[in-house]
Coordinates of C-alpha atoms in Angstrom, one line a residue:
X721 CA 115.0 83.1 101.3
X722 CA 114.4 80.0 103.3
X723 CA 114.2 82.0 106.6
X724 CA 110.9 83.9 105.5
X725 CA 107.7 81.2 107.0
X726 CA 104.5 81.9 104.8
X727 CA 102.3 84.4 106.9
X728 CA 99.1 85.8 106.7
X729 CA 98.5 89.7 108.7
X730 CA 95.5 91.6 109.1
X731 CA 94.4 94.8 111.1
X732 CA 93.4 94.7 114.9
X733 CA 89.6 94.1 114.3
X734 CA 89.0 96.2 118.0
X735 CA 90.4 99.5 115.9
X736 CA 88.6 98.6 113.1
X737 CA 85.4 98.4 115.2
X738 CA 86.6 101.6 116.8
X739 CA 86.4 103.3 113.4
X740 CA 83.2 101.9 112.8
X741 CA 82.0 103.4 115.7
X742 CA 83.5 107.1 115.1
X743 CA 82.0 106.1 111.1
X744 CA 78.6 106.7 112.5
X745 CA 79.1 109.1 115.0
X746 CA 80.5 111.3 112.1
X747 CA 77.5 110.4 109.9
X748 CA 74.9 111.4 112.4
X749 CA 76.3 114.5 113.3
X750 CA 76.5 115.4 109.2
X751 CA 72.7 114.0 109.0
X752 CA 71.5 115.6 111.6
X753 CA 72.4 119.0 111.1
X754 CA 71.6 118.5 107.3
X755 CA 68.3 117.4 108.1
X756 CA 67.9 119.6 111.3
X757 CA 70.1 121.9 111.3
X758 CA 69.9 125.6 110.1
X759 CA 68.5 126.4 106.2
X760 CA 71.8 128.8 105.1
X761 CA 74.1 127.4 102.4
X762 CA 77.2 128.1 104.9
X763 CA 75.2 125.3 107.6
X764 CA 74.6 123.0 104.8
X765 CA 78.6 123.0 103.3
X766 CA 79.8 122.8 106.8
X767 CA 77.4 119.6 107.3
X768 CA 77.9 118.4 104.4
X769 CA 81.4 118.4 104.2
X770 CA 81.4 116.2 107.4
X771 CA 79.0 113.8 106.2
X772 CA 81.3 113.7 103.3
X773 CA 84.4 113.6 105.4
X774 CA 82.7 110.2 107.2
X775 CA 82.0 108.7 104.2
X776 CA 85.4 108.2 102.9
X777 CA 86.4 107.4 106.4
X778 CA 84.0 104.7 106.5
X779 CA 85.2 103.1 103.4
X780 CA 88.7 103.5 104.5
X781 CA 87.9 101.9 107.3
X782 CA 85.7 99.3 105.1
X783 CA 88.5 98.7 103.2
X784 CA 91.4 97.5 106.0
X785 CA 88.7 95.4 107.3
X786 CA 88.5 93.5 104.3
X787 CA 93.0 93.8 103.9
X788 CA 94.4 90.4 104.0
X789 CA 98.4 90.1 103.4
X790 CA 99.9 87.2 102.3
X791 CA 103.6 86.9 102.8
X792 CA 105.9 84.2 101.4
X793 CA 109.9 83.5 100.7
X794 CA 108.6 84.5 96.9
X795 CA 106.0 87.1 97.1
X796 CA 104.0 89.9 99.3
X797 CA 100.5 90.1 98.3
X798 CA 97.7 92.4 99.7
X799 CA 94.2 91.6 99.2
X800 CA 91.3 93.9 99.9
X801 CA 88.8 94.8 96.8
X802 CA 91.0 93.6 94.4
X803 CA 94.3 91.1 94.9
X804 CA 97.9 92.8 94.4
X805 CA 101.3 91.0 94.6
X806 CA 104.6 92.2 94.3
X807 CA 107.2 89.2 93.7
X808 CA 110.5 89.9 96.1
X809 CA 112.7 89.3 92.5
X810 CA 110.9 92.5 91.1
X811 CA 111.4 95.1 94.0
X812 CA 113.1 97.9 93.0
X813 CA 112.9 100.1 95.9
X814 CA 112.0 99.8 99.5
X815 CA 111.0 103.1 101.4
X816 CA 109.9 103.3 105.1
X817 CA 108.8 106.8 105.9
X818 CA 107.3 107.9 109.3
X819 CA 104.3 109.8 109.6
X820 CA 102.4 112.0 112.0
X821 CA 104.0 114.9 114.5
X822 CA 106.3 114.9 117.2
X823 CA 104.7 115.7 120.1
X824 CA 105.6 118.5 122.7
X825 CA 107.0 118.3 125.9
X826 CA 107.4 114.5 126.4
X827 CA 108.2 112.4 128.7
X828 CA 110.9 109.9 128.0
X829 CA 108.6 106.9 127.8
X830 CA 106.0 108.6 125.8
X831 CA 106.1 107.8 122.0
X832 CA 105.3 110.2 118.8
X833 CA 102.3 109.3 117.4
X834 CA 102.5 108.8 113.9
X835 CA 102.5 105.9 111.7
X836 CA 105.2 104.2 109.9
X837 CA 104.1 103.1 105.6
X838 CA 106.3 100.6 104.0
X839 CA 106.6 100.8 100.3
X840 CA 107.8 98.5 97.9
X841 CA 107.8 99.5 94.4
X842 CA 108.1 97.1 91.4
X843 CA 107.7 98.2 87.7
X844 CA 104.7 97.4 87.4
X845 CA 102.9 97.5 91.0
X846 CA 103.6 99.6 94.1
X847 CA 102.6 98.3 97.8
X848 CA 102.2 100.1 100.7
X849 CA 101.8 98.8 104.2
X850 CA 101.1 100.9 107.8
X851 CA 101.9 99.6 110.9
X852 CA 98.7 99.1 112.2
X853 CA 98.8 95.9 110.5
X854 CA 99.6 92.9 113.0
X855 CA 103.0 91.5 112.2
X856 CA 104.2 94.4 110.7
X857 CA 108.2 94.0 111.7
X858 CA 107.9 90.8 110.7
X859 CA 107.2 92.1 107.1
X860 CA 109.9 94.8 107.6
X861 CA 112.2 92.2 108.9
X862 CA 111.6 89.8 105.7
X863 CA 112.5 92.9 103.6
X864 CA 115.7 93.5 105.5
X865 CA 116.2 89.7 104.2
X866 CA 115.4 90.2 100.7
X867 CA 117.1 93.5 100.2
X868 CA 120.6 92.2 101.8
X869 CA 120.5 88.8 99.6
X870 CA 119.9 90.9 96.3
X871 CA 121.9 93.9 97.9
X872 CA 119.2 96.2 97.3
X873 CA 120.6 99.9 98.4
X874 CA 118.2 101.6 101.1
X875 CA 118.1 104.9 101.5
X876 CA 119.3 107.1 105.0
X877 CA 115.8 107.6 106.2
X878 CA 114.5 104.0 105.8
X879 CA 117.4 102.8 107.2
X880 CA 116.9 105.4 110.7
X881 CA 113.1 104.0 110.7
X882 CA 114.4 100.4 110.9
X883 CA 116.6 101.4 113.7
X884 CA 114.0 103.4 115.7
X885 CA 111.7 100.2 115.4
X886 CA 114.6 97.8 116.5
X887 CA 115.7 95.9 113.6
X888 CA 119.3 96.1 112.2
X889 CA 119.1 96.7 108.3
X890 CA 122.3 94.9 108.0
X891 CA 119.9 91.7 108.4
X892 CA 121.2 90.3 112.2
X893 CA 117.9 91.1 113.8
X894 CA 116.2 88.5 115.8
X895 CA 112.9 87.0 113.6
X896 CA 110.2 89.4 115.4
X897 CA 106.7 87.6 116.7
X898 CA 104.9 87.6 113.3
X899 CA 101.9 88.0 115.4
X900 CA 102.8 91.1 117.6
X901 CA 100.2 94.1 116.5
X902 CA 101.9 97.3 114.9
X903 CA 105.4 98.7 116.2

């Protein structure tokens, strides 16, 4: 795929500061009414379960702060605690799935807010992607590459999810800014 220019994507660092932020607004709350708050078992499960709750979101959030992608005409590969790599030759299947809830009573320029993953499955290795990451259609655009050249069958609902974020999956789409955040 001669087309494909070796790039490297990460998330927004101003969300991941965000969620940094909400990390330890969530904590103190959960802290706080452990440590202060009233001494019944129901107080201490409910404040527990958030200081629990802000836990995992602070090593989520941890976690895509350390996510480097790699992207080449060979290979995808996601770095973040450990280093995964899916070589384009291997990829079995290709899903894009949308995710979150419509929302009522929009206007026409308001968007859904969801998030879109991007899955590519191997035999050995499975890789998914959201589309908070900066130069996300880019990646989805080099898959639309790969899967026409090895005529990789995609399925009715990835194929509407390429559509709705503007790139043909017959493979004529213009090369998206590799650089643009999200969708």
């Amino acid at each position: 795929m001669p087309q494909i220019a070796p790039q490297s994507f990460k998330y927004p660092l101003f969300d991941i500061y965000l969620d940094y932020l909400k990390t330890v607004f969530g904590l103190t709350i959960g802290l706080g009414g452990l440590i202060y708050g009233l001494n019944n078992t129901f107080s201490q499960i409910c404040f527990g379960a958030i200081l629990v709750i802000f836990i995992v979101f602070g090593f989520h959030s941890f976690r895509r702060h350390r996510t480097h992608v790699n992207l080449d005409s060979e290979q995808v590969e996601i770095t973040d605690f450990r280093k995964r790599k899916v070589q384009f030759k291997d990829i079995e299947n290709i899903e894009l799935r949308y995710y979150g809830r419509p929302v009522k009573d929009k206007d026409s320029d308001q968007k859904p807010k969801g998030v879109l993953h991007l899955t590519l499955k191997s035999r050995e290795q499975k890789l998914t992607f959201d589309s908070n990451l900066y130069g996300f259609r880019y990646l989805v655009w080099s898959v639309i590459l790969f899967a026409k050249e090895s005529n990789l069958p995609l399925d009715p609902g990835t194929i509407g999810n390429m559509l709705d974020i503007g790139l043909d999956p017959e493979g004529s789409s213009e090369m998206p800014d590799p650089k643009m955040s999200g969708i």
